[in-house]
Amino acid sequence: AGPTSPPVAILAQGFAGPFPLNPIRRLFCAPFRTKMDDHGESIYNIIPPKPIEPERPLQHRSKHSGTIPPTASTFHTKSTTHPATSNFDGNHLEKPVPDKEARTFGKIPGSYKNHPGTYMKKNEKTGPVATLSEARRMNPDFNKPSKLKESHKPGVPKADEAPVMNLVTSKNFIVANAVETILAAPKKVSEGAKDYLHKEDYGKTPKYLTHIKRDIEREYDYIRALEQQHEDLNKPMVRPLDEQERLGLIDGLKAKWEQVNTEYQATTHLTKLDTIGKIKRKEKYEAELSQIEKDIEKLNRQNIHVNAAC
């Protein structure tokens, strides 16, 4: 075989591994080892070497929780502008701000779907229905009728109420029927057509017309009552004014007139109304005096009626 033959190279490499070679053989096998090393092929690579795990150094673990805020923390000022601190002693065991999971975009799509294994089962909400025997055992009065239906059939005869049997009669029913037929009085035959002129209610108003007329009158009375009620509700409620009340109103208006007139006379010495306030005040006093005089004139009339709803 030539110097590049694979069997020779493998054999030479095999002998070069576990057994020592002399310099001549090592020189002879050197080209083959260099060639095979380029391809990475070796019988020793069939079984991979055992991995060596490096020893991990001891890790420092703090006695304080890593999920709580540090001392004098301001992390809990979420959604507020008030500068406050917390956990001054460093022993805070609860989170000052609770976790808010899925508060913005919600959970991932499909999280709210029902699980196929958690479907609603039979009687899951209501429970099983008790049988008739169980219901009667728990409640003896269950399914008992409150009122028995009246029976229209006769009761079953008792044993001592049995009829007398095997009775024989000597009556001849054929002869008896013939004798009864012969001795029976003949039927009365009508002499002609009925004479309706001799009826009891001839020429009188039928009873059904009287009933219909009475029903119509009741309907008319009901309609008139509704209309009268509607008129009473819409009609203004008026009442005559009492004499004492009328005199009291007149006295009150006169006192009011004296008061307004006194205030009005206090401004009559002004010969020049140079401001808008003076003009408006004078016009107001004159209008009030005129209105009070009109009211007193109306109350001096006779037969005054007022609206009771006001």
Short mmCIF file of C-alpha atoms in Angstrom, two decimals:
data_model
loop_
_atom_site.label_atom_id
_atom_site.label_comp_id
_atom_site.label_asym_id
_atom_site.label_seq_id
_atom_site.Cartn_x
_atom_site.Cartn_y
_atom_site.Cartn_z
CA ALA A 1 0.00 0.00 0.00
CA GLY A 2 1.08 3.56 -0.61
CA PRO A 3 1.95 6.10 2.08
CA THR A 4 -1.55 7.65 1.91
CA SER A 5 -3.51 4.41 2.31
CA PRO A 6 -6.13 4.72 5.17
CA PRO A 7 -5.66 1.17 6.57
CA VAL A 8 -1.93 1.68 6.88
CA ALA A 9 -2.45 5.07 8.52
CA ILE A 10 -4.95 3.69 11.00
CA LEU A 11 -2.66 0.75 11.78
CA ALA A 12 0.31 3.01 12.21
CA GLN A 13 -1.68 5.37 14.42
CA GLY A 14 -2.96 2.44 16.44
CA PHE A 15 0.50 1.14 17.06
CA ALA A 16 1.67 4.61 17.89
CA GLY A 17 -0.88 4.87 20.70
CA PRO A 18 -0.62 2.17 23.32
CA PHE A 19 2.85 0.74 22.35
CA PRO A 20 6.12 2.68 22.24
CA LEU A 21 7.74 3.00 18.79
CA ASN A 22 11.39 3.12 17.92
CA PRO A 23 12.70 6.19 16.09
CA ILE A 24 12.62 4.48 12.67
CA ARG A 25 8.97 3.38 13.09
CA ARG A 26 8.03 6.82 14.55
CA LEU A 27 9.61 8.48 11.53
CA PHE A 28 7.71 6.13 9.22
CA CYS A 29 4.36 6.84 10.91
CA ALA A 30 4.78 10.60 11.25
CA PRO A 31 3.25 11.50 7.84
CA PHE A 32 0.20 9.35 8.49
CA ARG A 33 -0.50 10.86 11.91
CA THR A 34 -0.25 14.37 10.54
CA LYS A 35 -2.70 13.52 7.78
CA MET A 36 -5.26 11.94 10.13
CA ASP A 37 -4.96 14.69 12.70
CA ASP A 38 -6.22 17.12 10.10
CA HIS A 39 -9.46 15.13 9.77
CA GLY A 40 -9.89 14.70 13.54
CA GLU A 41 -10.39 10.93 13.24
CA SER A 42 -9.07 8.70 16.00
CA ILE A 43 -10.21 5.55 17.69
CA TYR A 44 -9.74 7.28 21.03
CA ASN A 45 -12.38 9.84 20.13
CA ILE A 46 -15.14 7.22 20.08
CA ILE A 47 -15.61 7.47 23.86
CA PRO A 48 -15.79 11.13 24.91
CA PRO A 49 -13.80 12.15 27.98
CA LYS A 50 -15.63 12.55 31.29
CA PRO A 51 -16.51 16.23 31.87
CA ILE A 52 -14.91 17.87 34.84
CA GLU A 53 -17.30 20.06 36.84
CA PRO A 54 -15.56 23.02 38.43
CA GLU A 55 -16.28 23.57 42.08
CA ARG A 56 -18.63 26.46 42.73
CA PRO A 57 -17.44 28.89 45.36
CA LEU A 58 -19.67 29.57 48.35
CA GLN A 59 -22.35 32.18 47.57
CA HIS A 60 -23.22 34.89 50.05
CA ARG A 61 -26.87 34.84 51.02
CA SER A 62 -28.21 37.86 52.86
CA LYS A 63 -30.49 37.46 55.84
CA HIS A 64 -32.66 40.29 54.49
CA SER A 65 -35.27 39.70 51.81
CA GLY A 66 -34.52 41.01 48.37
CA THR A 67 -38.17 41.78 47.54
CA ILE A 68 -38.73 44.42 50.21
CA PRO A 69 -37.66 48.04 49.76
CA PRO A 70 -34.45 49.22 51.37
CA THR A 71 -34.33 51.32 54.51
CA ALA A 72 -36.01 54.73 54.16
CA SER A 73 -37.20 53.79 50.69
CA THR A 74 -39.40 55.96 48.52
CA PHE A 75 -40.34 53.18 46.10
CA HIS A 76 -43.86 53.02 47.48
CA THR A 77 -44.72 56.52 46.27
CA LYS A 78 -46.30 55.04 43.18
CA SER A 79 -49.12 57.07 41.64
CA THR A 80 -48.66 59.87 44.15
CA THR A 81 -46.66 63.07 44.44
CA HIS A 82 -46.40 63.05 48.25
CA PRO A 83 -42.73 62.51 49.22
CA ALA A 84 -42.89 59.82 51.89
CA THR A 85 -40.52 57.11 53.06
CA SER A 86 -40.96 53.69 54.61
CA ASN A 87 -39.06 50.78 56.19
CA PHE A 88 -37.05 52.93 58.60
CA ASP A 89 -36.04 49.99 60.81
CA GLY A 90 -35.21 47.64 57.91
CA ASN A 91 -37.60 44.90 59.13
CA HIS A 92 -40.51 45.51 56.80
CA LEU A 93 -41.86 42.08 55.83
CA GLU A 94 -44.63 43.09 53.44
CA LYS A 95 -44.48 45.01 50.22
CA PRO A 96 -45.68 48.59 50.71
CA VAL A 97 -46.99 48.57 47.14
CA PRO A 98 -48.77 45.35 46.13
CA ASP A 99 -47.90 43.77 42.84
CA LYS A 100 -50.20 44.67 40.00
CA GLU A 101 -49.97 41.93 37.44
CA ALA A 102 -51.63 42.37 34.08
CA ARG A 103 -53.13 45.72 35.07
CA THR A 104 -52.38 47.53 31.82
CA PHE A 105 -52.75 45.16 28.87
CA GLY A 106 -54.33 42.26 30.73
CA LYS A 107 -53.27 38.66 30.57
CA ILE A 108 -51.97 36.96 27.47
CA PRO A 109 -54.59 36.00 24.86
CA GLY A 110 -56.26 32.74 25.71
CA SER A 111 -55.79 32.96 29.49
CA TYR A 112 -59.50 33.52 30.12
CA LYS A 113 -60.65 30.48 28.16
CA ASN A 114 -62.27 27.66 30.06
CA HIS A 115 -60.12 24.62 30.60
CA PRO A 116 -61.49 21.46 28.95
CA GLY A 117 -61.08 19.53 32.19
CA THR A 118 -63.01 22.02 34.35
CA TYR A 119 -66.37 21.87 32.57
CA MET A 120 -69.60 22.08 34.55
CA LYS A 121 -70.72 18.68 35.68
CA LYS A 122 -74.12 17.32 36.48
CA ASN A 123 -75.68 18.59 39.73
CA GLU A 124 -72.62 20.75 40.39
CA LYS A 125 -74.69 23.81 41.32
CA THR A 126 -77.89 22.26 42.68
CA GLY A 127 -76.87 18.88 44.03
CA PRO A 128 -78.61 15.56 43.42
CA VAL A 129 -82.39 15.38 43.73
CA ALA A 130 -83.56 13.16 46.55
CA THR A 131 -85.63 10.14 45.63
CA LEU A 132 -89.27 9.82 46.64
CA SER A 133 -88.48 7.37 49.44
CA GLU A 134 -85.73 9.60 50.85
CA ALA A 135 -87.98 12.66 50.72
CA ARG A 136 -90.76 10.82 52.55
CA ARG A 137 -88.30 9.55 55.16
CA MET A 138 -86.94 13.04 55.84
CA ASN A 139 -90.38 14.71 55.67
CA PRO A 140 -93.36 12.44 56.42
CA ASP A 141 -95.85 15.10 55.28
CA PHE A 142 -94.19 15.32 51.88
CA ASN A 143 -96.44 14.82 48.85
CA LYS A 144 -99.62 14.68 50.92
CA PRO A 145 -102.62 16.42 49.30
CA SER A 146 -103.99 19.38 51.23
CA LYS A 147 -107.52 18.72 49.98
CA LEU A 148 -108.93 15.41 48.82
CA LYS A 149 -110.88 15.38 45.60
CA GLU A 150 -114.55 14.60 45.94
CA SER A 151 -115.32 11.10 44.72
CA HIS A 152 -118.35 10.67 42.45
CA LYS A 153 -118.28 6.87 42.45
CA PRO A 154 -120.01 4.79 45.11
CA GLY A 155 -117.85 3.00 47.58
CA VAL A 156 -116.92 -0.64 47.24
CA PRO A 157 -119.52 -2.79 49.03
CA LYS A 158 -118.37 -4.67 52.09
CA ALA A 159 -118.41 -8.42 52.46
CA ASP A 160 -121.62 -8.43 54.52
CA GLU A 161 -123.38 -6.23 51.95
CA ALA A 162 -123.45 -8.84 49.20
CA PRO A 163 -126.84 -9.05 47.38
CA VAL A 164 -129.09 -12.06 47.72
CA MET A 165 -128.38 -14.42 44.87
CA ASN A 166 -130.39 -17.13 43.05
CA LEU A 167 -133.82 -15.51 43.53
CA VAL A 168 -136.48 -16.80 41.13
CA THR A 169 -139.77 -14.97 40.32
CA SER A 170 -142.96 -16.44 38.92
CA LYS A 171 -143.98 -13.25 37.10
CA ASN A 172 -144.68 -13.52 33.38
CA PHE A 173 -143.25 -10.29 32.00
CA ILE A 174 -144.79 -10.78 28.54
CA VAL A 175 -148.33 -11.02 29.89
CA ALA A 176 -147.72 -8.19 32.38
CA ASN A 177 -146.47 -5.85 29.61
CA ALA A 178 -149.49 -6.69 27.44
CA VAL A 179 -151.95 -5.95 30.25
CA GLU A 180 -150.21 -2.62 31.09
CA THR A 181 -150.31 -1.56 27.44
CA ILE A 182 -154.01 -2.39 27.07
CA LEU A 183 -155.00 -0.58 30.25
CA ALA A 184 -152.80 2.50 29.58
CA ALA A 185 -154.60 5.76 28.72
CA PRO A 186 -154.19 6.95 25.12
CA LYS A 187 -151.85 9.87 24.41
CA LYS A 188 -153.33 13.28 23.83
CA VAL A 189 -153.07 14.33 20.21
CA SER A 190 -152.58 18.03 19.44
CA GLU A 191 -155.63 19.56 17.86
CA GLY A 192 -153.65 21.85 15.53
CA ALA A 193 -150.90 24.48 15.35
CA LYS A 194 -149.87 26.38 18.43
CA ASP A 195 -151.77 29.58 19.13
CA TYR A 196 -149.10 32.15 19.96
CA LEU A 197 -151.72 34.80 20.69
CA HIS A 198 -152.49 33.10 23.99
CA LYS A 199 -148.88 32.92 25.19
CA GLU A 200 -148.08 34.33 28.62
CA ASP A 201 -145.52 36.87 27.34
CA TYR A 202 -147.38 37.78 24.17
CA GLY A 203 -147.16 41.53 23.48
CA LYS A 204 -144.57 42.08 26.25
CA THR A 205 -140.97 43.21 25.97
CA PRO A 206 -138.58 40.24 25.95
CA LYS A 207 -136.47 39.79 29.06
CA TYR A 208 -133.16 39.82 27.17
CA LEU A 209 -133.92 43.33 25.86
CA THR A 210 -134.47 44.51 29.44
CA HIS A 211 -131.09 43.08 30.45
CA ILE A 212 -129.34 44.75 27.49
CA LYS A 213 -130.96 48.11 28.25
CA ARG A 214 -129.86 47.88 31.90
CA ASP A 215 -126.24 47.13 30.87
CA ILE A 216 -126.21 50.10 28.48
CA GLU A 217 -127.50 52.44 31.20
CA ARG A 218 -124.76 51.24 33.56
CA GLU A 219 -122.10 51.99 30.92
CA TYR A 220 -123.54 55.48 30.36
CA ASP A 221 -123.58 56.15 34.11
CA TYR A 222 -119.93 55.05 34.38
CA ILE A 223 -118.90 57.33 31.51
CA ARG A 224 -120.78 60.29 33.01
CA ALA A 225 -119.08 59.68 36.38
CA LEU A 226 -115.64 59.68 34.72
CA GLU A 227 -116.41 62.92 32.88
CA GLN A 228 -117.67 64.56 36.06
CA GLN A 229 -114.55 63.45 37.93
CA HIS A 230 -112.36 64.86 35.16
CA GLU A 231 -114.22 68.18 35.27
CA ASP A 232 -113.90 68.36 39.05
CA LEU A 233 -110.14 67.83 38.82
CA ASN A 234 -109.63 70.46 36.10
CA LYS A 235 -112.09 72.97 37.50
CA PRO A 236 -110.44 75.65 39.70
CA MET A 237 -111.30 75.20 43.34
CA VAL A 238 -112.85 78.46 44.53
CA ARG A 239 -114.33 79.41 47.85
CA PRO A 240 -115.99 82.56 49.19
CA LEU A 241 -113.71 84.87 51.14
CA ASP A 242 -114.59 85.17 54.82
CA GLU A 243 -115.52 88.66 56.10
CA GLN A 244 -112.94 88.63 58.89
CA GLU A 245 -110.27 87.47 56.50
CA ARG A 246 -111.25 90.23 54.04
CA LEU A 247 -111.04 92.92 56.73
CA GLY A 248 -107.69 91.54 57.90
CA LEU A 249 -106.30 91.75 54.37
CA ILE A 250 -107.54 95.34 54.01
CA ASP A 251 -105.93 96.36 57.31
CA GLY A 252 -102.65 94.76 56.26
CA LEU A 253 -102.69 96.52 52.90
CA LYS A 254 -103.43 99.87 54.56
CA ALA A 255 -100.48 99.38 56.93
CA LYS A 256 -98.29 98.50 53.98
CA TRP A 257 -99.52 101.59 52.14
CA GLU A 258 -98.66 103.82 55.13
CA GLN A 259 -95.15 102.36 55.31
CA VAL A 260 -94.46 102.82 51.60
CA ASN A 261 -96.04 106.28 51.63
CA THR A 262 -93.78 107.34 54.53
CA GLU A 263 -90.70 106.26 52.59
CA TYR A 264 -92.06 107.98 49.48
CA GLN A 265 -92.75 111.28 51.29
CA ALA A 266 -89.16 111.28 52.56
CA THR A 267 -87.96 111.71 48.97
CA THR A 268 -90.50 114.27 47.75
CA HIS A 269 -88.37 117.25 48.87
CA LEU A 270 -85.82 116.34 46.23
CA THR A 271 -86.40 118.78 43.40
CA LYS A 272 -83.67 117.44 41.19
CA LEU A 273 -83.39 113.75 40.42
CA ASP A 274 -79.84 113.72 39.12
CA THR A 275 -79.05 110.01 39.60
CA ILE A 276 -80.56 106.82 38.22
CA GLY A 277 -80.99 105.43 41.75
CA LYS A 278 -83.23 108.30 42.79
CA ILE A 279 -85.35 107.93 39.65
CA LYS A 280 -85.72 104.14 40.08
CA ARG A 281 -86.56 104.49 43.77
CA LYS A 282 -89.27 107.08 43.08
CA GLU A 283 -90.80 104.92 40.33
CA LYS A 284 -90.78 101.87 42.62
CA TYR A 285 -92.60 103.70 45.43
CA GLU A 286 -95.23 105.03 43.02
CA ALA A 287 -95.81 101.57 41.49
CA GLU A 288 -96.19 99.95 44.93
CA LEU A 289 -98.64 102.60 46.12
CA SER A 290 -100.71 102.24 42.95
CA GLN A 291 -100.81 98.43 43.24
CA ILE A 292 -101.81 98.54 46.93
CA GLU A 293 -104.64 100.97 46.15
CA LYS A 294 -105.93 98.63 43.41
CA ASP A 295 -105.85 95.66 45.79
CA ILE A 296 -107.77 97.60 48.46
CA GLU A 297 -110.36 98.59 45.86
CA LYS A 298 -110.84 94.94 44.84
CA LEU A 299 -111.22 93.82 48.46
CA ASN A 300 -113.93 96.41 49.05
CA ARG A 301 -116.25 94.60 46.65
CA GLN A 302 -118.95 92.17 47.71
CA ASN A 303 -119.01 88.39 47.15
CA ILE A 304 -115.30 87.83 46.70
CA HIS A 305 -114.22 84.31 45.76
CA VAL A 306 -110.64 83.07 45.95
CA ASN A 307 -108.87 80.02 44.55
CA ALA A 308 -108.48 77.45 47.32
CA ALA A 309 -105.58 75.72 45.57
CA CYS A 310 -103.33 78.78 45.98
#
